Amino acid sequence: MKRPIFIIVGIILVLILVAIWVYVLFFGTPKNSPDIFNNFSFGDTTDTTLVGDETSTTSEPVVDVTSPNRLRQLTTKPVIGFTEVRADASSTPLVYYIEAGTGHVFSIDTTTGEEVRVSATTFPASTKGSITPDGQFVMMQSGGGLGSEVTINRLASSSAGAASHNIPDRVTAFTATVDNTFLYAVQTPESTVVMQYHPLSQNTEVLFTVPFREATIAWGDTAIDPHLIYPKASAKLEGFVLEASAGQVKRLPVDGYGLSAAGTAGSVLFSKQTDDGNYRSFVYNSGNRQTVASPLPVLPEKCDFSRTLSNTIICAIGTTPYDLATPDTWYRGEVSYTDSFWTLDTVSQGATFVLDTLAVSGQELDITELRINGEDEDLYFINKNNQTLWLYEWHQL
Amino acid sequence: MKKLFIFIFLLAGLGVNEALAQLNPTDITAPELAIDLSPEYPKPGEEVTATLNDYSGGAFGSTVTWVLDGQVIEAANNQRQAIITAGEAGSIQKIQVVLTKPQGLKKVLETSLRPIYLDIVIEPQTRVPNFYLGRSLPSIGSMVNATALLSDQSGFRNPDLVYTWSLNQQVLENGPIRGRNQVSFETPRGSDMVLSLQVTEPGGAVLAKRSILLPSVYPKMDFYEVNSLFGINKKIISAPLIISGNSAVVHAEPYYLDSRIYNNPAIHDWKINGIKSGNTGSNPYEVTLQRTGLGGLSSIQFQVRDTKQVLQGADGSIQVNF
C-alpha cells in the first residue's frame, strides 16, 4: 500500500481519538458510585419524599405576633393612610391601612397577624388617604396638584351613606375625626377654607377660613376641637400660628423662622430658629399663656400627645442635629433621620429615653405620621424611607 | 404838606415786599424732650427700648424716673433708657418719664405703646412638589404674593385700612391704597430684598409698621426615583442610582423654579452621558431608563429653562449604575 494512504488513515484515527477524548472531557458523566466519600451521619439520605409546609393556611399571617419585640413592622407595602379600628372597647383592634398607588384598603388583626383586603376598589396614583375610626368610610386623594381628585367612599356595603362622594374643590389637606366625619381644607384664590363632611348625612359645612393659601393644619380630634394653622414651614421665611376654635380664628404668641407646630387643646409644641442661630423647640400653654423650652429639640411632625397624661409628649428624635436648614432639608428628602423614641414632660421639662428603633429593628426608621391610639397603648407610624407601616406597643398604662 | 406825606406813605407801601418768615422747621416739629421707642410698633411680648432724647439739654441735672402704667420701673431708675415688654395685642400701655429738676420742679413726658400683630404671609409663586410639606422660596424674576394680617386679641382687624407697601424702598402700587392688604411683586436681582409695610387708619393714624428681609434663591434640581405602582420615592437620589431590574423611572424636580416656566418651559432636555435623549413620555420631568447592553456607570442630566420672559432655569445631574 502506498504511504499516503497509511498517513491519512493514521490522521483520521488520531482525530477520532481526540474527538472522543474531548467528548468525555466535557460531556461525560460518572456513573452512580456506591462508594461513600464522606459520612456526616445525617441519617438516611436516600429518602426523596418532599417535606411540605405544614403551617401554611389560606389566611397566612403577615405580621409576626409571636416575637417578644414590641416594635413590629406591619406592612412591606408602602402606605398612604392608616387608622386603628375597634368595634367596641373590649374588641381586638384592627389596623386598617391604604396601599399607596392602588388605594386598596387592608385590615390587620394585630393579635393573630392576619391580613384581609377590605376594599379592592382601585384609585390609580393614590397619594393620600384617611379612614374613619369605625372603618366605614375612606377619603382618598389621587394624583397631585391641580389634577388631583378627592373622593369619599363607603367601605362596607352594609353601612348607610353614599357609596361614593366626589369633592370637586382643590383639597390640600384632610383628616378623619374620632367621631367619624371628615375635615378638609380647600384652597381658594386668596384663602383656605376648612370644611366638615358628614358621610352618613352627606352634609357639608364650613368651619372657618384663614386669609392665606399655603397653610399647614394640625388637626384637632373633632371638628369642635382647636385646630392649629400656620403658613407652611420654611427655614428662610417667617411663620406664625393661628388657633381655630368654635368658628373663631385667633393669633397665638407663637412665631419665628422655620416654624412648625403640633398641639392639643391645652398645649402647642413648636420649633423654630432662635436668635442665637439654633433650631429649638418650645411648648406654649394655652391656659397660663406661658412658653417654656422643650428639653430636646424636636420636629413637631414627629411627635404626638399622650391621650391620658396631659403633660406628656412622645417624639421620634434622631441623632443627626437639627440646623438652620431644618425642616426644609427633611421635607425635600435630602436629610433622613434614624429615630429613637423619647417622652417629653412639659411640666418638669425633662426627657425620658424610651426605645432605640435601630437597635431593635435593625432598620433605619425615619418616623413620620406618629399616632398614639386612644388609650396610650400603641404607637403607629410610617417609616418615611419606604412608607411602610409600623407598630410599637407602648403600653403606657 | 399833608398830601405830600400821604403820597410818600403810599409810595413806601407799594415797595413793600412780602418777606417769608425765616423759621427753622425743626423748631416747630422737634420737641425739646421726647421719648423714642424702638421698635415703634412692637408686637405683643416684644422687647421695646424706650429712650429719653434730650435735644436741647433741657433735662440737664434732672433725675429720671420711668413709669409704666403707673408702676415705677426700678431697673431703669435714673437711666436715659428703659427696656419694656410690650403687652397683649390690642392693649394700650402708658409710658411716662418724670424729670425732677434740681430746683424740685417736675416735668412729665408721656407716650403710649399699642402692641399689635402685623404678620406678612409670603407666598412665592415658584415650584415645589406636592409631597413637599413646606413653602417655596422666591427666585429672581419670580412673582411673590404677600398678604398682611393685622390682629389683636379679638381676632383679625377689618382689612379696610390703608396699606403702603414698598420693596427695597420703592413704593408698590404707586402709593397707599385703602383695603389693599395683598400685593404681588416680581423678585428683583440680588440675594435678598426688603419688603416694608405701613398700615394706617383711614384717618391717618399709624397702626403698625414693619419691614422684613426676604431671601432670593436660585432654582435647585433634585432627582427622585418613581415606582410605577406606588409612586414617587420621597428620598433624593444622592448616591449613584443602582438599577437592579431592567428599567427605572427618574423624576426631576426643579425646586423654586417660577411656576410659569415649570408649566410651560421653553427648553427641557434629558441627556445621557451628554447625549440628548428623545424622551417620549407625557411628563417632561420624568425619564425611563432601560438597560440595553452591558452595565456600567452613566450620567443623567436634565435642564429646564425659559428664554423669553423670566429668563430663569435649573439643571442637575445624577449618576446611574446599570
Short mmCIF file of N, CA, C and O in Angstrom, two decimals, chain A residues 86-205:
data_model
loop_
_atom_site.label_atom_id
_atom_site.label_comp_id
_atom_site.label_asym_id
_atom_site.label_seq_id
_atom_site.Cartn_x
_atom_site.Cartn_y
_atom_site.Cartn_z
N ARG A 86 -61.75 49.76 66.17
CA ARG A 86 -62.27 48.85 67.21
C ARG A 86 -63.78 48.88 67.15
O ARG A 86 -64.40 49.93 67.11
N ALA A 87 -64.36 47.69 67.17
CA ALA A 87 -65.82 47.63 67.18
C ALA A 87 -66.35 48.17 68.51
O ALA A 87 -67.33 48.89 68.57
N ASP A 88 -65.67 47.83 69.60
CA ASP A 88 -66.01 48.38 70.91
C ASP A 88 -64.75 48.31 71.78
O ASP A 88 -63.72 47.81 71.34
N ALA A 89 -64.85 48.78 73.02
CA ALA A 89 -63.67 48.91 73.87
C ALA A 89 -63.02 47.56 74.18
O ALA A 89 -61.83 47.49 74.43
N SER A 90 -63.81 46.49 74.14
CA SER A 90 -63.25 45.19 74.53
C SER A 90 -62.79 44.37 73.33
O SER A 90 -62.17 43.32 73.50
N SER A 91 -63.09 44.81 72.15
CA SER A 91 -62.76 44.00 70.98
C SER A 91 -61.31 44.21 70.58
O SER A 91 -60.67 45.19 70.96
N THR A 92 -60.82 43.24 69.82
CA THR A 92 -59.44 43.31 69.34
C THR A 92 -59.31 44.43 68.31
O THR A 92 -60.12 44.51 67.38
N PRO A 93 -58.31 45.25 68.45
CA PRO A 93 -58.19 46.32 67.45
C PRO A 93 -57.68 45.78 66.13
O PRO A 93 -56.83 44.88 66.08
N LEU A 94 -58.23 46.31 65.07
CA LEU A 94 -57.74 46.04 63.73
C LEU A 94 -57.05 47.29 63.22
O LEU A 94 -57.48 48.41 63.51
N VAL A 95 -56.01 47.10 62.46
CA VAL A 95 -55.34 48.24 61.85
C VAL A 95 -55.73 48.26 60.37
O VAL A 95 -55.45 47.31 59.64
N TYR A 96 -56.41 49.29 59.97
CA TYR A 96 -56.76 49.49 58.57
C TYR A 96 -55.68 50.36 57.93
O TYR A 96 -55.29 51.38 58.49
N TYR A 97 -55.24 49.95 56.75
CA TYR A 97 -54.28 50.80 56.05
C TYR A 97 -54.62 50.84 54.56
O TYR A 97 -55.30 49.95 54.03
N ILE A 98 -54.10 51.89 53.92
CA ILE A 98 -54.36 52.11 52.50
C ILE A 98 -53.04 51.93 51.75
O ILE A 98 -52.03 52.57 52.08
N GLU A 99 -53.06 51.09 50.76
CA GLU A 99 -51.85 50.84 49.98
C GLU A 99 -51.61 51.98 49.01
O GLU A 99 -52.53 52.43 48.30
N ALA A 100 -50.38 52.44 48.96
CA ALA A 100 -50.02 53.53 48.05
C ALA A 100 -50.18 53.09 46.60
O ALA A 100 -49.92 51.94 46.25
N GLY A 101 -50.60 54.01 45.77
CA GLY A 101 -50.66 53.75 44.34
C GLY A 101 -51.94 53.07 43.88
O GLY A 101 -52.45 53.37 42.80
N THR A 102 -52.47 52.16 44.68
CA THR A 102 -53.69 51.45 44.29
C THR A 102 -54.91 51.94 45.06
O THR A 102 -56.02 51.87 44.56
N GLY A 103 -54.68 52.38 46.30
CA GLY A 103 -55.81 52.79 47.12
C GLY A 103 -56.56 51.62 47.74
O GLY A 103 -57.63 51.81 48.33
N HIS A 104 -56.04 50.42 47.61
CA HIS A 104 -56.70 49.27 48.23
C HIS A 104 -56.58 49.38 49.75
O HIS A 104 -55.55 49.78 50.28
N VAL A 105 -57.64 48.96 50.42
CA VAL A 105 -57.68 49.05 51.88
C VAL A 105 -57.56 47.65 52.46
O VAL A 105 -58.27 46.72 52.03
N PHE A 106 -56.69 47.50 53.44
CA PHE A 106 -56.48 46.22 54.10
C PHE A 106 -56.68 46.39 55.60
O PHE A 106 -56.54 47.48 56.14
N SER A 107 -56.96 45.27 56.25
CA SER A 107 -57.01 45.30 57.71
C SER A 107 -56.08 44.22 58.24
O SER A 107 -55.94 43.15 57.66
N ILE A 108 -55.44 44.52 59.35
CA ILE A 108 -54.53 43.58 60.00
C ILE A 108 -55.03 43.36 61.42
O ILE A 108 -55.27 44.32 62.16
N ASP A 109 -55.19 42.10 61.78
CA ASP A 109 -55.51 41.75 63.16
C ASP A 109 -54.19 41.65 63.90
O ASP A 109 -53.38 40.75 63.65
N THR A 110 -53.94 42.57 64.82
CA THR A 110 -52.64 42.61 65.49
C THR A 110 -52.46 41.47 66.48
O THR A 110 -51.37 41.24 66.96
N THR A 111 -53.55 40.75 66.77
CA THR A 111 -53.43 39.61 67.69
C THR A 111 -53.01 38.36 66.93
O THR A 111 -52.09 37.64 67.34
N THR A 112 -53.69 38.11 65.80
CA THR A 112 -53.37 36.91 65.03
C THR A 112 -52.39 37.18 63.91
O THR A 112 -51.80 36.25 63.36
N GLY A 113 -52.26 38.45 63.52
CA GLY A 113 -51.38 38.79 62.42
C GLY A 113 -52.00 38.63 61.06
O GLY A 113 -51.35 38.86 60.04
N GLU A 114 -53.26 38.24 60.99
CA GLU A 114 -53.89 38.00 59.70
C GLU A 114 -54.22 39.31 59.00
O GLU A 114 -54.63 40.29 59.62
N GLU A 115 -54.05 39.29 57.69
CA GLU A 115 -54.37 40.47 56.88
C GLU A 115 -55.49 40.12 55.93
O GLU A 115 -55.49 39.06 55.30
N VAL A 116 -56.45 41.00 55.82
CA VAL A 116 -57.61 40.80 54.95
C VAL A 116 -57.78 42.06 54.11
O VAL A 116 -57.65 43.18 54.60
N ARG A 117 -58.09 41.86 52.82
CA ARG A 117 -58.35 43.04 52.00
C ARG A 117 -59.80 43.47 52.22
O ARG A 117 -60.73 42.69 52.01
N VAL A 118 -59.96 44.71 52.61
CA VAL A 118 -61.29 45.26 52.91
C VAL A 118 -61.92 45.86 51.67
O VAL A 118 -63.12 45.73 51.44
N SER A 119 -61.11 46.52 50.86
CA SER A 119 -61.64 47.17 49.67
C SER A 119 -60.69 46.94 48.52
O SER A 119 -59.49 47.20 48.65
N ALA A 120 -61.25 46.47 47.42
CA ALA A 120 -60.44 46.24 46.22
C ALA A 120 -60.66 47.32 45.17
O ALA A 120 -60.19 47.19 44.05
N THR A 121 -61.37 48.36 45.57
CA THR A 121 -61.58 49.47 44.63
C THR A 121 -60.24 50.16 44.40
O THR A 121 -59.56 50.54 45.35
N THR A 122 -59.91 50.31 43.13
CA THR A 122 -58.61 50.88 42.80
C THR A 122 -58.72 52.38 42.54
O THR A 122 -59.60 52.83 41.82
N PHE A 123 -57.85 53.12 43.16
CA PHE A 123 -57.72 54.55 42.92
C PHE A 123 -56.32 54.77 42.37
O PHE A 123 -55.36 54.87 43.13
N PRO A 124 -56.18 54.84 41.05
CA PRO A 124 -54.85 54.93 40.47
C PRO A 124 -54.10 56.16 40.96
O PRO A 124 -54.67 57.22 41.13
N ALA A 125 -52.83 55.97 41.19
CA ALA A 125 -51.95 57.06 41.63
C ALA A 125 -52.44 57.70 42.93
O ALA A 125 -52.29 58.90 43.13
N SER A 126 -52.99 56.88 43.81
CA SER A 126 -53.44 57.43 45.09
C SER A 126 -52.24 57.82 45.93
O SER A 126 -51.25 57.09 46.02
N THR A 127 -52.33 59.00 46.54
CA THR A 127 -51.18 59.55 47.25
C THR A 127 -51.45 59.81 48.72
O THR A 127 -50.52 59.96 49.50
N LYS A 128 -52.73 59.90 49.09
CA LYS A 128 -53.03 60.19 50.49
C LYS A 128 -54.42 59.66 50.79
O LYS A 128 -55.29 59.68 49.92
N GLY A 129 -54.61 59.18 52.02
CA GLY A 129 -55.92 58.66 52.38
C GLY A 129 -56.14 58.74 53.87
O GLY A 129 -55.20 58.85 54.66
N SER A 130 -57.42 58.70 54.24
CA SER A 130 -57.77 58.75 55.65
C SER A 130 -59.01 57.90 55.86
O SER A 130 -59.93 57.94 55.04
N ILE A 131 -59.06 57.12 56.93
CA ILE A 131 -60.16 56.20 57.20
C ILE A 131 -60.81 56.59 58.52
O ILE A 131 -60.12 56.93 59.49
N THR A 132 -62.13 56.54 58.56
CA THR A 132 -62.81 56.85 59.81
C THR A 132 -62.53 55.76 60.84
O THR A 132 -62.35 54.59 60.46
N PRO A 133 -62.50 56.09 62.12
CA PRO A 133 -62.17 55.10 63.15
C PRO A 133 -63.14 53.92 63.23
O PRO A 133 -62.78 52.87 63.77
N ASP A 134 -64.35 54.07 62.69
CA ASP A 134 -65.27 52.94 62.68
C ASP A 134 -65.05 52.04 61.48
O ASP A 134 -65.74 51.02 61.31
N GLY A 135 -64.09 52.40 60.62
CA GLY A 135 -63.76 51.58 59.46
C GLY A 135 -64.82 51.59 58.37
O GLY A 135 -64.80 50.71 57.50
N GLN A 136 -65.72 52.56 58.38
CA GLN A 136 -66.83 52.55 57.42
C GLN A 136 -66.54 53.37 56.16
O GLN A 136 -67.05 53.06 55.09
N PHE A 137 -65.75 54.42 56.29
CA PHE A 137 -65.55 55.32 55.15
C PHE A 137 -64.07 55.66 54.99
O PHE A 137 -63.31 55.68 55.97
N VAL A 138 -63.71 55.92 53.73
CA VAL A 138 -62.33 56.30 53.43
C VAL A 138 -62.35 57.52 52.53
O VAL A 138 -63.18 57.61 51.62
N MET A 139 -61.44 58.44 52.80
CA MET A 139 -61.28 59.62 51.94
C MET A 139 -59.95 59.45 51.23
O MET A 139 -58.92 59.17 51.87
N MET A 140 -59.97 59.59 49.91
CA MET A 140 -58.80 59.25 49.11
C MET A 140 -58.46 60.37 48.15
O MET A 140 -59.35 60.93 47.51
N GLN A 141 -57.17 60.64 48.03
CA GLN A 141 -56.70 61.62 47.05
C GLN A 141 -55.86 60.90 46.01
O GLN A 141 -54.91 60.18 46.37
N SER A 142 -56.21 61.12 44.73
CA SER A 142 -55.46 60.51 43.64
C SER A 142 -54.80 61.60 42.83
O SER A 142 -55.41 62.64 42.57
N GLY A 143 -53.58 61.35 42.41
CA GLY A 143 -52.88 62.35 41.62
C GLY A 143 -52.41 63.49 42.50
O GLY A 143 -52.50 63.45 43.73
N GLY A 144 -51.89 64.54 41.88
CA GLY A 144 -51.39 65.66 42.64
C GLY A 144 -51.63 66.96 41.93
O GLY A 144 -51.91 66.99 40.73
N GLY A 145 -51.49 68.05 42.68
CA GLY A 145 -51.62 69.37 42.10
C GLY A 145 -53.03 69.64 41.61
O GLY A 145 -54.01 69.17 42.18
N LEU A 146 -53.11 70.40 40.51
CA LEU A 146 -54.41 70.79 40.00
C LEU A 146 -55.22 69.60 39.51
O LEU A 146 -56.45 69.64 39.47
N GLY A 147 -54.55 68.54 39.10
CA GLY A 147 -55.26 67.39 38.55
C GLY A 147 -55.68 66.37 39.58
O GLY A 147 -56.19 65.31 39.22
N SER A 148 -55.50 66.65 40.85
CA SER A 148 -55.82 65.64 41.86
C SER A 148 -57.32 65.53 42.03
O SER A 148 -58.08 66.48 41.81
N GLU A 149 -57.75 64.33 42.42
CA GLU A 149 -59.16 64.08 42.68
C GLU A 149 -59.31 63.54 44.09
O GLU A 149 -58.50 62.74 44.54
N VAL A 150 -60.35 63.99 44.75
CA VAL A 150 -60.61 63.56 46.12
C VAL A 150 -62.01 62.97 46.18
O VAL A 150 -62.98 63.61 45.75
N THR A 151 -62.09 61.76 46.68
CA THR A 151 -63.40 61.12 46.82
C THR A 151 -63.52 60.51 48.21
O THR A 151 -62.51 60.17 48.84
N ILE A 152 -64.76 60.38 48.63
CA ILE A 152 -65.07 59.71 49.89
C ILE A 152 -65.89 58.48 49.54
O ILE A 152 -66.92 58.59 48.85
N ASN A 153 -65.42 57.32 49.99
CA ASN A 153 -66.09 56.07 49.62
C ASN A 153 -66.48 55.27 50.84
O ASN A 153 -65.81 55.30 51.87
N ARG A 154 -67.55 54.54 50.67
CA ARG A 154 -68.02 53.66 51.73
C ARG A 154 -67.28 52.35 51.62
O ARG A 154 -67.18 51.77 50.54
N LEU A 155 -66.75 51.87 52.73
CA LEU A 155 -66.01 50.62 52.71
C LEU A 155 -66.91 49.41 52.88
O LEU A 155 -66.69 48.37 52.26
N ALA A 156 -67.92 49.54 53.72
CA ALA A 156 -68.81 48.41 53.98
C ALA A 156 -70.13 48.66 53.28
O ALA A 156 -70.77 49.69 53.50
N SER A 157 -70.58 47.72 52.44
CA SER A 157 -71.82 47.91 51.70
C SER A 157 -73.03 47.93 52.62
O SER A 157 -74.09 48.44 52.27
N SER A 158 -72.87 47.39 53.83
CA SER A 158 -74.00 47.37 54.75
C SER A 158 -74.18 48.70 55.45
O SER A 158 -75.17 48.92 56.14
N SER A 159 -73.25 49.61 55.32
CA SER A 159 -73.35 50.89 56.01
C SER A 159 -74.27 51.84 55.27
O SER A 159 -74.50 51.69 54.06
N ALA A 160 -74.75 52.81 56.03
CA ALA A 160 -75.55 53.86 55.42
C ALA A 160 -74.62 54.86 54.76
O ALA A 160 -73.40 54.75 54.85
N GLY A 161 -75.20 55.87 54.12
CA GLY A 161 -74.38 56.88 53.48
C GLY A 161 -74.13 56.54 52.02
O GLY A 161 -74.34 55.41 51.57
N ALA A 162 -73.68 57.54 51.27
CA ALA A 162 -73.44 57.37 49.84
C ALA A 162 -72.27 56.44 49.62
O ALA A 162 -71.30 56.45 50.38
N ALA A 163 -72.36 55.65 48.53
CA ALA A 163 -71.27 54.75 48.20
C ALA A 163 -70.02 55.53 47.83
O ALA A 163 -68.90 55.13 48.12
N SER A 164 -70.25 56.68 47.17
CA SER A 164 -69.11 57.48 46.73
C SER A 164 -69.53 58.93 46.66
O SER A 164 -70.63 59.26 46.23
N HIS A 165 -68.64 59.80 47.10
CA HIS A 165 -68.92 61.24 47.07
C HIS A 165 -67.66 61.93 46.59
O HIS A 165 -66.59 61.77 47.17
N ASN A 166 -67.80 62.69 45.51
CA ASN A 166 -66.64 63.36 44.95
C ASN A 166 -66.60 64.81 45.44
O ASN A 166 -67.62 65.49 45.49
N ILE A 167 -65.41 65.27 45.78
CA ILE A 167 -65.25 66.66 46.19
C ILE A 167 -64.58 67.40 45.06
O ILE A 167 -63.41 67.12 44.73
N PRO A 168 -65.28 68.32 44.44
CA PRO A 168 -64.74 68.96 43.23
C PRO A 168 -63.71 70.05 43.51
O PRO A 168 -63.04 70.50 42.60
N ASP A 169 -63.60 70.46 44.76
CA ASP A 169 -62.72 71.59 45.07
C ASP A 169 -61.28 71.15 45.12
O ASP A 169 -60.95 69.97 45.13
N ARG A 170 -60.39 72.15 45.24
CA ARG A 170 -58.96 71.88 45.33
C ARG A 170 -58.63 71.63 46.80
O ARG A 170 -58.44 72.54 47.59
N VAL A 171 -58.59 70.34 47.16
CA VAL A 171 -58.36 69.95 48.55
C VAL A 171 -56.86 69.84 48.80
O VAL A 171 -56.15 69.16 48.05
N THR A 172 -56.39 70.51 49.83
CA THR A 172 -54.96 70.48 50.12
C THR A 172 -54.62 69.67 51.36
O THR A 172 -53.47 69.28 51.54
N ALA A 173 -55.59 69.41 52.23
CA ALA A 173 -55.33 68.63 53.44
C ALA A 173 -56.64 68.06 53.92
O ALA A 173 -57.70 68.67 53.71
N PHE A 174 -56.59 66.88 54.55
CA PHE A 174 -57.82 66.32 55.10
C PHE A 174 -57.47 65.31 56.18
O PHE A 174 -56.33 64.82 56.28
N THR A 175 -58.49 65.00 56.98
CA THR A 175 -58.31 64.01 58.04
C THR A 175 -59.67 63.47 58.43
O THR A 175 -60.70 64.06 58.11
N ALA A 176 -59.65 62.33 59.10
CA ALA A 176 -60.88 61.79 59.68
C ALA A 176 -60.90 62.14 61.16
O ALA A 176 -59.85 62.17 61.82
N THR A 177 -62.08 62.40 61.68
CA THR A 177 -62.20 62.74 63.09
C THR A 177 -62.54 61.50 63.91
O THR A 177 -62.95 60.47 63.37
N VAL A 178 -62.40 61.61 65.22
CA VAL A 178 -62.68 60.46 66.07
C VAL A 178 -64.18 60.15 66.12
O VAL A 178 -64.57 59.06 66.52
N ASP A 179 -65.00 61.12 65.70
CA ASP A 179 -66.45 60.86 65.65
C ASP A 179 -66.91 60.58 64.22
O ASP A 179 -68.06 60.82 63.87
N ASN A 180 -65.96 60.10 63.40
CA ASN A 180 -66.28 59.52 62.09
C ASN A 180 -66.84 60.50 61.06
O ASN A 180 -67.77 60.18 60.31
N THR A 181 -66.30 61.69 61.05
CA THR A 181 -66.55 62.63 59.96
C THR A 181 -65.21 62.95 59.31
O THR A 181 -64.17 62.46 59.75
N PHE A 182 -65.26 63.77 58.27
CA PHE A 182 -64.02 64.19 57.62
C PHE A 182 -63.90 65.71 57.67
O PHE A 182 -64.89 66.44 57.50
N LEU A 183 -62.69 66.17 57.93
CA LEU A 183 -62.37 67.59 57.85
C LEU A 183 -61.41 67.76 56.68
O LEU A 183 -60.49 66.95 56.51
N TYR A 184 -61.65 68.80 55.87
CA TYR A 184 -60.73 69.01 54.77
C TYR A 184 -60.59 70.50 54.49
O TYR A 184 -61.48 71.30 54.80
N ALA A 185 -59.44 70.86 53.92
CA ALA A 185 -59.12 72.25 53.61
C ALA A 185 -59.17 72.45 52.10
O ALA A 185 -58.59 71.67 51.35
N VAL A 186 -59.86 73.50 51.69
CA VAL A 186 -60.00 73.84 50.28
C VAL A 186 -59.24 75.13 50.01
O VAL A 186 -59.41 76.12 50.73
N GLN A 187 -58.43 75.12 48.99
CA GLN A 187 -57.64 76.30 48.64
C GLN A 187 -58.41 77.13 47.62
O GLN A 187 -58.78 76.64 46.57
N THR A 188 -58.66 78.40 47.96
CA THR A 188 -59.31 79.32 47.03
C THR A 188 -58.24 80.31 46.54
O THR A 188 -57.10 80.26 47.01
N PRO A 189 -58.56 81.22 45.63
CA PRO A 189 -57.53 82.15 45.14
C PRO A 189 -56.86 82.99 46.21
O PRO A 189 -55.72 83.39 46.07
N GLU A 190 -57.57 83.25 47.33
CA GLU A 190 -56.96 84.13 48.32
C GLU A 190 -57.04 83.60 49.75
O GLU A 190 -56.69 84.31 50.69
N SER A 191 -57.52 82.38 49.92
CA SER A 191 -57.71 81.93 51.29
C SER A 191 -57.72 80.41 51.34
O SER A 191 -57.61 79.73 50.32
N THR A 192 -57.85 79.89 52.56
CA THR A 192 -58.04 78.46 52.78
C THR A 192 -59.31 78.30 53.61
O THR A 192 -59.43 78.91 54.68
N VAL A 193 -60.22 77.50 53.11
CA VAL A 193 -61.50 77.28 53.78
C VAL A 193 -61.51 75.86 54.32
O VAL A 193 -61.25 74.91 53.59
N VAL A 194 -61.82 75.71 55.59
CA VAL A 194 -61.86 74.39 56.21
C VAL A 194 -63.31 73.96 56.36
O VAL A 194 -64.14 74.73 56.87
N MET A 195 -63.59 72.74 55.95
CA MET A 195 -64.97 72.27 55.91
C MET A 195 -65.06 70.91 56.60
O MET A 195 -64.06 70.21 56.78
N GLN A 196 -66.29 70.58 56.96
CA GLN A 196 -66.57 69.28 57.57
C GLN A 196 -67.59 68.55 56.71
O GLN A 196 -68.59 69.16 56.28
N TYR A 197 -67.34 67.27 56.49
CA TYR A 197 -68.29 66.44 55.72
C TYR A 197 -68.74 65.28 56.60
O TYR A 197 -67.93 64.59 57.21
N HIS A 198 -70.07 65.11 56.67
CA HIS A 198 -70.66 64.01 57.42
C HIS A 198 -71.04 62.92 56.43
O HIS A 198 -72.00 63.09 55.67
N PRO A 199 -70.34 61.80 56.42
CA PRO A 199 -70.60 60.79 55.38
C PRO A 199 -71.97 60.12 55.50
O PRO A 199 -72.50 59.66 54.51
N LEU A 200 -72.53 60.08 56.70
CA LEU A 200 -73.84 59.44 56.82
C LEU A 200 -74.95 60.33 56.30
O LEU A 200 -75.81 59.90 55.54
N SER A 201 -74.93 61.59 56.70
CA SER A 201 -75.96 62.52 56.25
C SER A 201 -75.60 63.19 54.94
O SER A 201 -76.44 63.84 54.31
N GLN A 202 -74.33 63.07 54.54
CA GLN A 202 -73.80 63.70 53.32
C GLN A 202 -73.92 65.22 53.36
O GLN A 202 -74.03 65.87 52.33
N ASN A 203 -73.87 65.76 54.55
CA ASN A 203 -73.91 67.21 54.70
C ASN A 203 -72.49 67.77 54.80
O ASN A 203 -71.59 67.13 55.35
N THR A 204 -72.36 68.98 54.29
CA THR A 204 -71.08 69.69 54.35
C THR A 204 -71.29 71.04 54.99
O THR A 204 -72.29 71.72 54.72
N GLU A 205 -70.37 71.46 55.83
CA GLU A 205 -70.47 72.78 56.44
C GLU A 205 -69.09 73.40 56.55
O GLU A 205 -68.09 72.70 56.67
#
